[in-house]
Amino acid sequence: MSSVKAPLRAKSVSSQAKLPKTELEKATIRFAGDSGDGMQLTGTRFSATSVMAGNDVITFPDYPAEIRAPAGTLAGVSSFDLSISSNEIYATADYLSVLVTMNPAALKLNLQDLEKGGILIVNSDNFAENDLRKAEYTANPLESGELNDYRVVQIPITKLTLRAVEETGLSHRDGVRCKNFFSLGVVQWLFVRSLDQTRDWIEDKFKNKPEIAKANVLALQAGYNYAITTELFQARYNVPPAVLPSGEYRQITGNQAFSLGCVAASLRSGLSLLYSSYPITPASDILHELAQYKNFGVKTIQAEDEIAAMSSTIGSAFGGVLAVTGTSGPGLDLKSEAIGYAVMAELPVVVLNVQRGGPSTGLPTKAEQTDLLAALYGRHGEAPVPVLAPATPGDCFYMVLEAFRLALKYMTPVIVLSDGGLANASEPWKIPDVDQLPELTPNFHTDPENFSPSTRNPETLGRLWAIPGTPGLEHRLGGLEKDAVTGEINYEPENHEKMVLLRDEKIRRIAKDSPQLELIGPEKNKLLVVTWGSVFGPAFSVISDLQTEGYPVSMLHLRQLYPFQEKLGEVLLNFEKVMVPEMNLGQLSRLLRAEYLVDAISFSKLQGRPFLISEIRNRVLELIK
Amino acid sequence: MNIQVKPVRTVELSKADFVSKQTPRWCPGCGDYSILANVQKVMPELNIPRENIVFVSGIGCSSRFPYYMNTYGLHTIHGRAPAFATGLKVACPDLSVWIVTGDGDGLSIGGNQLLHMLRRNLDVNVLLFNNRIYGLTKGQYSPTSEQGKVTKSTPFGSPDIPLNPMLFALSAGATFIARTYDTDSKGMQNIFKEAAKHKGTSFVEIYQNCNIFNDGTFSAVYERSEREDRILRLNHGKILVFGKDQNKGIRLRGLKPVIVDLDKDFNEKELLIHDQFCEDSTLANLLSGFDYPDFPVPMGIIRQVESPTYGEKIEEQVKSQIEKKGVGNLEKLLRGNHAWTN
Ligand code: SF4
């Protein structure tokens, strides 16, 4: 299909308005442009509109580590994917149906993801020689024929936007900035979406800057009208509402779900929440979000560094509040000494680690699952810590509650491993019924009779939590080995070994107290795919399809990585082969091999982005051949 | 919802009530013993129920301190006591929190934590035992050791320039700084009481003798026969005089402080007057910079000024947000602004 060169001014109403509507089950759209082009916002608005239209929606933002790399360069490209569907979806599709690119750099980096025959919307105002040079193009792709496989829609978006906002008297610079809403208008028309919701949102968002609000609304409307009145598209696409389990929904990202989970845990436990953390991508949003909830009694500390964040969190746990910190890879390294201290002092703290590409500074804005072994073993000494991992953005909410449940019950630090994908991705989330949320019970000890800081609950081995302010229970906690009975300092060899075993046993007992394993598919099968974290999405999409198609494959998703749930070993033995797709070099597969002596086959991907559905599918098919 | 510390009980306590079962394990003759005894002596006089007092420390000889106090205590990790204390104090604003640290713990590995706690004016009391050496690791030089100091790790002398704890604290915005020494019971007790009363971070440097690895490091300053000539005892509102016969004074010549002999060119009006409550920190800076042998070493409260504390600010925000928005409703929060029904 050859390019359509769009006229600068739309013709009067054409037959386009009566274009046929094509029903689609799902579509994947990517908005890509320069970091300064507002693509994240555009994507978020379109997903909000789609959600309101009843679709199941999954989003995947992808942005560079640099806040503003030189405009127009490949380093500065930021993009936002969303899949909209009339069925439940768990991962964005491998290939895009529509790609919107605001400049040549965005085109260059993203074109390979557009399906053949897919719609490519291009801002043709940004293809001057200089723009092409910055994107390292030697020939203009709009003219070279390299786009012949796609349905190219060239629109002079910048010029049309400036014309649309002319009446507001906005400066050239501010006017140009409205162009993302123009492109949004075009896409909203293409997918038969009403503009009302976006318009309301703009008016609310910019209520203190009415001229900006007006200009953005004009740009949005202009884009929509432009699509109506020009012969750019051959059809409009309608993705009908999805049939999700009935109930009330909202859209939620992983980091939002973490934040809400913290507040919910606070209210369910009756303890005030203290979140202390040091800004780090991609975890900072948790701090931003929680800082707004002071009226829930939430206190936040922006600590001077990662070590202080962890230390103050432990200090607050000693004081008897619900203590939580958040971080990402490099921060986890810095926190590890203090986490070991919390193991030794046996204080309940939760560490939310949003994994990113590592080691070192690595890929700050990209997703990876490379901190699993660090979470389990990244401390000196025998320092066992329960490790949990949410499967989806919404699941982050429940994992925080579970983390607090374990922390309070077993008096231990708990690490929750999210990743850069879950943190920023969003999905429709069924709003939970507050009364159905687990009750969290802080068992504050108040009885001075025979108390020592080593006194434990015989069932859980959790130490008693006696907080300052409680008369008669004055005691000292420290990082030195303590006597198993009196809690005083004790360096004796036998006592140390006893304490090491005791701390180990305490955490192992959690295995019996965990939710049951949920196997997807037959209990005995040719292949079991074991996943954790965000790999759930693409893997589940693949496995449910393959199961429908009759392939002998089952799936097991682990949300608790330490200790492993009871029966895991038995479950694994029922399969001829076990495959573990992970965004690392096989960390979970190594754990499974070590623990259960199974020949777990690792399937790795380390590109800072999720597995493609086809990648997992092909590997599974190879293994069950 | 908040864990509230019980209302103040009025119980008569004695020094013995603050002595824990754990026997101190400092070397015999260590200056830490006398500091401990004086802290235990002062505690009952503060009228704070024992259960509302928490001692927090890092790592080092001085940091064993909490084990010996029969209060709540947290012996934490190296250098991070100020951060632990920050979390604790923000969580429980009603506690009386004391940090015990040393020149290595507080000024070397934990310099950042100390700096930021001082800057925030967290309402706690810091006792920094300065013995100008690493004791627990058996005798390496510390950030307060003098340049050229020969230790195990510096057989040819330390190349480092020492840090002045008072100037450090002051430049971090400390609202209370004071200095005392381990053989001055009266001086210590007085300062500990004032420190406890002060709202905000009270930073107290205590010259402490490590008789094993750095014996006599401060003898030149405070040995009995010489000390009145080498110590400047600070009294608010009084002129700065010192000497066995109180015959030496401090005055300014231009911007420079000089020592004058009162027997010779005495003019009391020219002498500096100590004002510990002065908002402006010029005098505090000047005094903090005094060091032996050029100047007598100031002992007493150098600076004590009022300023809102970190905890207060946080409490205020919680309160004002509740007033503004009402107590948060979880159901509403979970629903957000754009919920829909399927
Ligand atoms: S090494 Fe020095 S500071 Fe440490 S306990 Fe012994 S005398 Fe005291």
Coordinates of C-alpha atoms in Angstrom, one line a residue, chain A residues 45 51-52 54-55 197 201 242 244-251 260 263-264 266-268 270-272 274 292-305 307-308 311-312 314-316 318-321 337-338 341 347 397 428-429 431-432 434 437 444 466-480 488-489 491, chain B residues 1-6 9 20-22 25 49-54 59 64 66-78 80 82-93 95 109 112-114 116-117 119-120 310 314-315 317-319 321-323 325-342:
Chain A
R45 CA -5.4 9.3 27.8
V51 CA -11.2 1.6 29.5
M52 CA -14.2 3.7 29.8
G54 CA -15.3 -1.2 28.3
N55 CA -12.2 -2.7 26.8
Q197 CA -13.7 12.2 28.4
W201 CA -9.7 15.6 31.6
A242 CA -14.9 -6.8 26.9
L244 CA -14.9 -8.9 32.4
P245 CA -16.2 -10.4 35.6
S246 CA -18.9 -8.0 36.7
G247 CA -18.0 -5.4 39.3
E248 CA -16.4 -2.0 39.7
Y249 CA -13.1 -1.4 37.9
R250 CA -10.4 1.2 37.7
Q251 CA -7.2 1.5 35.9
L260 CA -2.8 1.6 47.7
V263 CA -2.6 2.3 52.8
A264 CA -4.9 -0.6 52.9
S266 CA -2.3 0.4 57.4
L267 CA -6.1 0.6 57.8
R268 CA -6.5 -3.2 58.1
G270 CA -4.8 -0.2 62.7
L271 CA -1.2 0.9 62.5
S272 CA -0.1 4.1 60.9
L274 CA 5.6 5.1 57.5
Q292 CA -0.3 12.6 49.1
Y293 CA -2.0 10.4 51.7
K294 CA -1.2 12.3 54.8
N295 CA -4.9 12.3 55.7
F296 CA -4.7 8.6 56.1
G297 CA -2.1 9.1 58.8
V298 CA 0.6 8.1 56.3
K299 CA 4.0 9.6 57.1
T300 CA 6.7 9.7 54.4
I301 CA 10.4 10.5 54.7
Q302 CA 12.5 11.3 51.7
A303 CA 15.7 9.9 53.2
E304 CA 19.2 11.2 52.4
D305 CA 20.3 7.9 50.9
I307 CA 20.9 3.2 53.6
A308 CA 19.1 5.8 55.6
S311 CA 17.6 2.2 58.5
S312 CA 14.8 4.7 59.3
I314 CA 13.6 -0.4 60.7
G315 CA 13.8 2.3 63.3
S316 CA 10.1 3.0 62.8
F318 CA 10.9 -0.8 66.4
G319 CA 8.5 2.0 67.3
G320 CA 5.5 -0.1 66.3
V321 CA 4.3 1.4 63.0
E337 CA 23.3 -4.5 55.3
A338 CA 20.4 -3.0 57.1
Y341 CA 20.1 -6.2 60.6
L347 CA 11.6 -6.5 63.1
F397 CA -1.8 -4.4 45.8
P428 CA -8.2 -2.5 34.6
W429 CA -8.4 -3.6 38.2
I431 CA -11.8 -2.7 43.0
P432 CA -11.7 -4.9 46.0
V434 CA -12.6 -3.4 51.7
L437 CA -9.4 -7.7 52.6
F444 CA 1.9 -6.1 70.5
A466 CA 7.3 -5.0 72.5
I467 CA 7.4 -1.4 71.6
P468 CA 8.8 1.6 73.4
G469 CA 6.2 3.2 75.6
T470 CA 5.2 -0.1 77.0
P471 CA 6.1 -0.1 80.8
G472 CA 8.1 -3.0 82.1
L473 CA 9.3 -4.3 78.7
E474 CA 12.4 -2.1 78.3
H475 CA 14.8 -4.2 76.3
R476 CA 17.7 -3.8 73.9
L477 CA 17.9 -5.1 70.3
G478 CA 21.0 -5.2 68.3
G479 CA 22.9 -6.8 65.5
L480 CA 25.1 -8.8 67.8
E488 CA 21.2 -10.6 75.9
I489 CA 24.4 -10.6 73.8
Y491 CA 28.8 -15.2 71.5
Chain B
M1 CA -4.6 4.5 64.7
N2 CA -1.3 5.9 65.7
I3 CA 0.6 4.0 68.4
Q4 CA 0.4 6.6 71.1
V5 CA 2.9 6.5 73.9
K6 CA 1.2 6.3 77.2
R9 CA 3.5 8.6 84.5
S20 CA 20.7 -2.8 83.0
K21 CA 21.6 -6.4 83.8
Q22 CA 24.3 -6.5 81.2
R25 CA 32.5 -4.7 78.7
P49 CA 9.1 7.4 82.3
R50 CA 11.7 4.9 81.6
E51 CA 9.6 3.1 79.0
N52 CA 9.6 6.3 76.9
I53 CA 13.3 6.6 76.7
V54 CA 15.2 4.9 73.8
I59 CA 29.0 0.5 66.0
R64 CA 27.6 -0.5 73.2
P66 CA 22.4 1.1 75.0
Y67 CA 23.0 -2.4 76.3
Y68 CA 23.9 -0.9 79.7
M69 CA 20.9 1.4 80.0
N70 CA 17.8 -0.2 81.4
T71 CA 15.6 1.7 78.9
Y72 CA 14.6 0.7 75.4
G73 CA 17.6 0.4 73.1
L74 CA 18.7 -0.2 69.6
H75 CA 22.3 -1.1 68.9
T76 CA 22.2 -0.7 65.1
I77 CA 24.7 -0.8 62.2
H78 CA 27.8 1.3 61.7
R80 CA 23.4 4.7 60.8
P82 CA 20.8 8.9 63.2
A83 CA 18.7 7.2 60.4
F84 CA 17.2 4.6 62.7
A85 CA 16.4 7.3 65.2
T86 CA 14.8 9.4 62.5
G87 CA 12.4 6.6 61.7
L88 CA 11.7 5.9 65.3
K89 CA 11.1 9.5 66.3
V90 CA 8.9 10.3 63.3
A91 CA 6.9 7.1 64.1
C92 CA 6.7 7.9 67.8
P93 CA 7.1 11.7 68.4
L95 CA 9.7 9.3 72.8
I109 CA 31.1 6.1 58.1
N112 CA 26.0 11.6 55.9
Q113 CA 23.4 10.4 58.4
L114 CA 24.6 12.8 61.1
H116 CA 21.1 15.2 57.5
M117 CA 19.7 14.6 60.9
R119 CA 20.0 19.7 59.1
R120 CA 16.5 18.4 59.7
Y310 CA 11.4 17.7 61.6
I314 CA 5.5 16.0 59.6
E315 CA 2.8 15.9 62.4
Q317 CA 1.1 18.0 57.7
V318 CA -0.8 15.0 58.8
K319 CA -3.0 17.2 61.0
Q321 CA -4.4 17.3 55.6
I322 CA -6.9 15.6 57.9
E323 CA -8.5 18.9 58.6
K325 CA -9.7 16.4 53.5
G326 CA -11.2 14.6 56.4
V327 CA -9.9 11.3 57.7
G328 CA -9.0 9.2 54.6
N329 CA -11.6 6.8 53.4
L330 CA -10.1 3.6 52.0
E331 CA -13.1 2.6 49.8
K332 CA -12.9 6.0 48.1
L333 CA -9.2 5.8 47.7
L334 CA -9.3 2.4 46.1
R335 CA -12.0 3.5 43.7
G336 CA -10.0 6.5 42.5
N337 CA -11.5 9.2 40.3
H338 CA -12.4 7.2 37.2
A339 CA -14.0 3.9 38.2
W340 CA -16.5 2.2 36.0
T341 CA -18.9 -0.7 36.4
N342 CA -18.9 -3.8 34.2

